[in-house]
Short mmCIF file of C-alpha atoms in Angstrom, two decimals:
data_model
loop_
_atom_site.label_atom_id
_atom_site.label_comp_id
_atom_site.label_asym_id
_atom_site.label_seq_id
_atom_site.Cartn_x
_atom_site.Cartn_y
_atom_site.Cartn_z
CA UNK A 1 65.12 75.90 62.72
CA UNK A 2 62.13 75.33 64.52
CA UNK A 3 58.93 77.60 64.89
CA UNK A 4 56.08 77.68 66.89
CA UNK A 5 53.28 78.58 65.69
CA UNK A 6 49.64 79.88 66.76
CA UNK A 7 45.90 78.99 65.03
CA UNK A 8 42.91 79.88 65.77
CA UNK A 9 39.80 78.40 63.85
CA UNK A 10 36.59 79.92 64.71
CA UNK A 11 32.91 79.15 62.83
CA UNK A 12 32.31 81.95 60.29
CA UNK A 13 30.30 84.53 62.35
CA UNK A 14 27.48 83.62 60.27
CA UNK A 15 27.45 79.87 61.08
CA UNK A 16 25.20 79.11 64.22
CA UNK A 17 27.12 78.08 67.22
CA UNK A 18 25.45 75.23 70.10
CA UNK A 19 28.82 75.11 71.79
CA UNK A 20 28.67 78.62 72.39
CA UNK A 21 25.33 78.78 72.90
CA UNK A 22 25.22 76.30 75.88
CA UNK A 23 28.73 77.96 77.17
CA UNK A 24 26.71 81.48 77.52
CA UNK A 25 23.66 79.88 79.35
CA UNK A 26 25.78 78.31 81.58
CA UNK A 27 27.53 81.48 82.43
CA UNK A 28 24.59 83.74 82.54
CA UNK A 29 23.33 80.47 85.15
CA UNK A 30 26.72 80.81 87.03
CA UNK A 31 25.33 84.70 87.48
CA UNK A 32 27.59 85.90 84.49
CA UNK A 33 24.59 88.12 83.74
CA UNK A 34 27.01 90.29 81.64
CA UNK A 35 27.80 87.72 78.54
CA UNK A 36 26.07 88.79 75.21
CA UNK A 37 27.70 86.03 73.34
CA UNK A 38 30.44 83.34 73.46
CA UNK A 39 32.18 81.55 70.64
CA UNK A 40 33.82 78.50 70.73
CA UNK A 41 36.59 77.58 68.42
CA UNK A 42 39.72 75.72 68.18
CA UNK A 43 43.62 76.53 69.05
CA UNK A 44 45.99 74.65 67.53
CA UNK A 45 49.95 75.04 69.06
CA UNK A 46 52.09 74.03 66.43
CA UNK A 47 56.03 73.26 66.53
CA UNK A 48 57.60 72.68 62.88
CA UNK A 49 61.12 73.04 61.69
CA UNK A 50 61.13 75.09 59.01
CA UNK A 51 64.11 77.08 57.39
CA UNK A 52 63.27 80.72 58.00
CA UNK A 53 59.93 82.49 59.60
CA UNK A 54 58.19 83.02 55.82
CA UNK A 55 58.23 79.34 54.70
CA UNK A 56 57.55 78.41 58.59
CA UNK A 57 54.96 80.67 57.89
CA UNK A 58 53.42 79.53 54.48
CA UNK A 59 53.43 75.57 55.88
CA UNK A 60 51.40 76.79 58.31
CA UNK A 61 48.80 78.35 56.37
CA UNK A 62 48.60 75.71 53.55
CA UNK A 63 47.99 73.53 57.13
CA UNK A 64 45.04 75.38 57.56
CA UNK A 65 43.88 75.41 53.82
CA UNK A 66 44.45 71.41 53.64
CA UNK A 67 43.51 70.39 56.96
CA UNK A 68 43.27 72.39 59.91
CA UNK A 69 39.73 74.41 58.86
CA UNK A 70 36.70 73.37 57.32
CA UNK A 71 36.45 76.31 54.80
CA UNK A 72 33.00 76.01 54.43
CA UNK A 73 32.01 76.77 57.82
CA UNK A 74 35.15 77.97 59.04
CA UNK A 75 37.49 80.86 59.22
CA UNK A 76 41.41 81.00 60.41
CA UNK A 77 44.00 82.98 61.29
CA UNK A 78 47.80 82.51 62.35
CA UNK A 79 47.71 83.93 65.54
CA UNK A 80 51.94 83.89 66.60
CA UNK A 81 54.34 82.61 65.28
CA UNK A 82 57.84 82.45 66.40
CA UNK A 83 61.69 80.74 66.54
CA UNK A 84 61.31 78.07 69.24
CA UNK A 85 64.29 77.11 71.41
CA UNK A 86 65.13 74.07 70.25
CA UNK A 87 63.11 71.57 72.33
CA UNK A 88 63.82 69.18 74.67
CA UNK A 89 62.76 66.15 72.26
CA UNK A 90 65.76 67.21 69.99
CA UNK A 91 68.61 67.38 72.60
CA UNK B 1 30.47 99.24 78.40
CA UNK B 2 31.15 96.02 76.29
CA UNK B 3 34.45 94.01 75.72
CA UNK B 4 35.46 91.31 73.59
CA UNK B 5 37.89 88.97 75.58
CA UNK B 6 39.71 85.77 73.83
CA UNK B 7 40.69 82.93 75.86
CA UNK B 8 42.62 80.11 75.29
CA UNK B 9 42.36 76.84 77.00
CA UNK B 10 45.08 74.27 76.79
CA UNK B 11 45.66 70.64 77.78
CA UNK B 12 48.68 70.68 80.46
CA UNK B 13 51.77 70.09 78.94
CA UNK B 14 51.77 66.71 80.75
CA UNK B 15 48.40 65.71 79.61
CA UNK B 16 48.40 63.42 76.62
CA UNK B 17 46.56 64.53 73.34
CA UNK B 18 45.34 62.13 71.34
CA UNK B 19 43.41 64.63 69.23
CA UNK B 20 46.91 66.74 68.54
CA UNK B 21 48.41 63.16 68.05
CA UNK B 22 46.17 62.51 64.80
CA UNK B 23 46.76 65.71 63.60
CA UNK B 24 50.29 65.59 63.29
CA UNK B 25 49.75 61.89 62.04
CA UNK B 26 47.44 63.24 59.43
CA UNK B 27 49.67 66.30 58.59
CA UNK B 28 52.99 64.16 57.83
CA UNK B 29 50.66 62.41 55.87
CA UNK B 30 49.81 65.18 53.65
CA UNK B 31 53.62 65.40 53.12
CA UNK B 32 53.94 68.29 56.23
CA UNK B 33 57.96 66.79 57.05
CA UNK B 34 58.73 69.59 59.62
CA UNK B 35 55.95 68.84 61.91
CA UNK B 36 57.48 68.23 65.06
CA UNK B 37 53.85 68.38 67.70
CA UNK B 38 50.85 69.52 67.67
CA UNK B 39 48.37 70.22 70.35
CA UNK B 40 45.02 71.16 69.73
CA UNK B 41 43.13 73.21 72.60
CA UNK B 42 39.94 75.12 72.79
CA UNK B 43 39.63 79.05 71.69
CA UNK B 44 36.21 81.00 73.87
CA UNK B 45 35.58 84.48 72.14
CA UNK B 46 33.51 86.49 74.46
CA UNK B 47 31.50 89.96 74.22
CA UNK B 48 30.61 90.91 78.04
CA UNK B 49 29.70 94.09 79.74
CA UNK B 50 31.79 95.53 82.25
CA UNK B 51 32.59 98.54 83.97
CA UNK B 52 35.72 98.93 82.95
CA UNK B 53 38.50 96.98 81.66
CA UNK B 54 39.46 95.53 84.98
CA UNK B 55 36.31 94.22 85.86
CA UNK B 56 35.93 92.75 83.16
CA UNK B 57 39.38 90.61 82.91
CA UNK B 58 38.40 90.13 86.34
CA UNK B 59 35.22 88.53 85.63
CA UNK B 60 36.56 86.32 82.49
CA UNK B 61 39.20 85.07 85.04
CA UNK B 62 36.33 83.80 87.26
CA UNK B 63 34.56 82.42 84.66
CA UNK B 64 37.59 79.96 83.56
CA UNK B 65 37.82 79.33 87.07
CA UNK B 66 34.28 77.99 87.34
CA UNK B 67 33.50 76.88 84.00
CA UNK B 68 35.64 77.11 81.46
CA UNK B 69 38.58 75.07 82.06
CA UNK B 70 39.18 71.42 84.11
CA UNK B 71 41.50 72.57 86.31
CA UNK B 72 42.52 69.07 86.32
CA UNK B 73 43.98 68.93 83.03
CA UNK B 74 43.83 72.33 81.30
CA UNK B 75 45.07 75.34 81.80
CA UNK B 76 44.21 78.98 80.48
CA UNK B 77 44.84 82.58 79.71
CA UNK B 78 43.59 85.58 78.92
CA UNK B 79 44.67 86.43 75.43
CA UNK B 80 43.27 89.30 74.57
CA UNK B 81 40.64 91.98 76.34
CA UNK B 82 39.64 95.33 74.42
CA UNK B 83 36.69 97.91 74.52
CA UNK B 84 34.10 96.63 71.40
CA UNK B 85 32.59 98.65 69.27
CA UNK B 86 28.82 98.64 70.62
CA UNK B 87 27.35 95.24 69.06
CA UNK B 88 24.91 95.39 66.02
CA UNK B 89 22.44 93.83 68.52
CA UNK B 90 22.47 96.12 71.25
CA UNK B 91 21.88 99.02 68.27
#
């Protein structure tokens, strides 16, 4: 079966953020004047075949442990995760 | 009142990704089998303060509109938008 899957990796709140930084000036510049922060982080859309949802679901996060987030600076979660119609590639 | 708002910006499914590319490379590498794609896109956590909750989905709307995203290439959405618990830095 194949799964699609959801991650979010986002600094650890206590890791200082430029990209964020500059993407807040630029709003409040824009006339955004309500932003007290912004964060950027990554999303990562993931289709794997996997044989149910819990092993779909462990790949994923040994993805993350292995891979996907720096866990020094860097926190992640599994955001969705889902049976995918099968796609197109595999008609 | 302040609300946190997550947004998720995302190449256009026609858009080529070398970045999602190399990590699908690198994850059948590390012995991932199943992994069918992978796209990697951009995740903006926001605090902002609103009036209510439809001004401020409102607002983060026009703010992909103008800064966020390339309209070109990406698109977004809104994934989440909820009342915050006052931040520590407005205490």
């Amino acid at each position: 079966m194949t799964f699609r899957a959801e991650v979010v990796v986002q600094l650890k709140p206590v890791v200082n953020d430029p990209q964020g930084i500059v993407v807040r000036e630029s709003l409040l510049r824009l006339g955004f004047d309500g932003v007290r922060s912004a964060r950027v982080g990554k999303h990562i859309a993931l289709e794997i075949d996997a044989a149910d949802e819990a092993s779909a679901r462990e790949s994923v996060q040994r993805m993350c442990e292995q891979l996907l987030r720096n866990p020094v600076i860097e926190d992640y979660r599994v955001e969705s995760l889902s049976a995918a119609a099968e796609p197109a590639s595999a008609l």
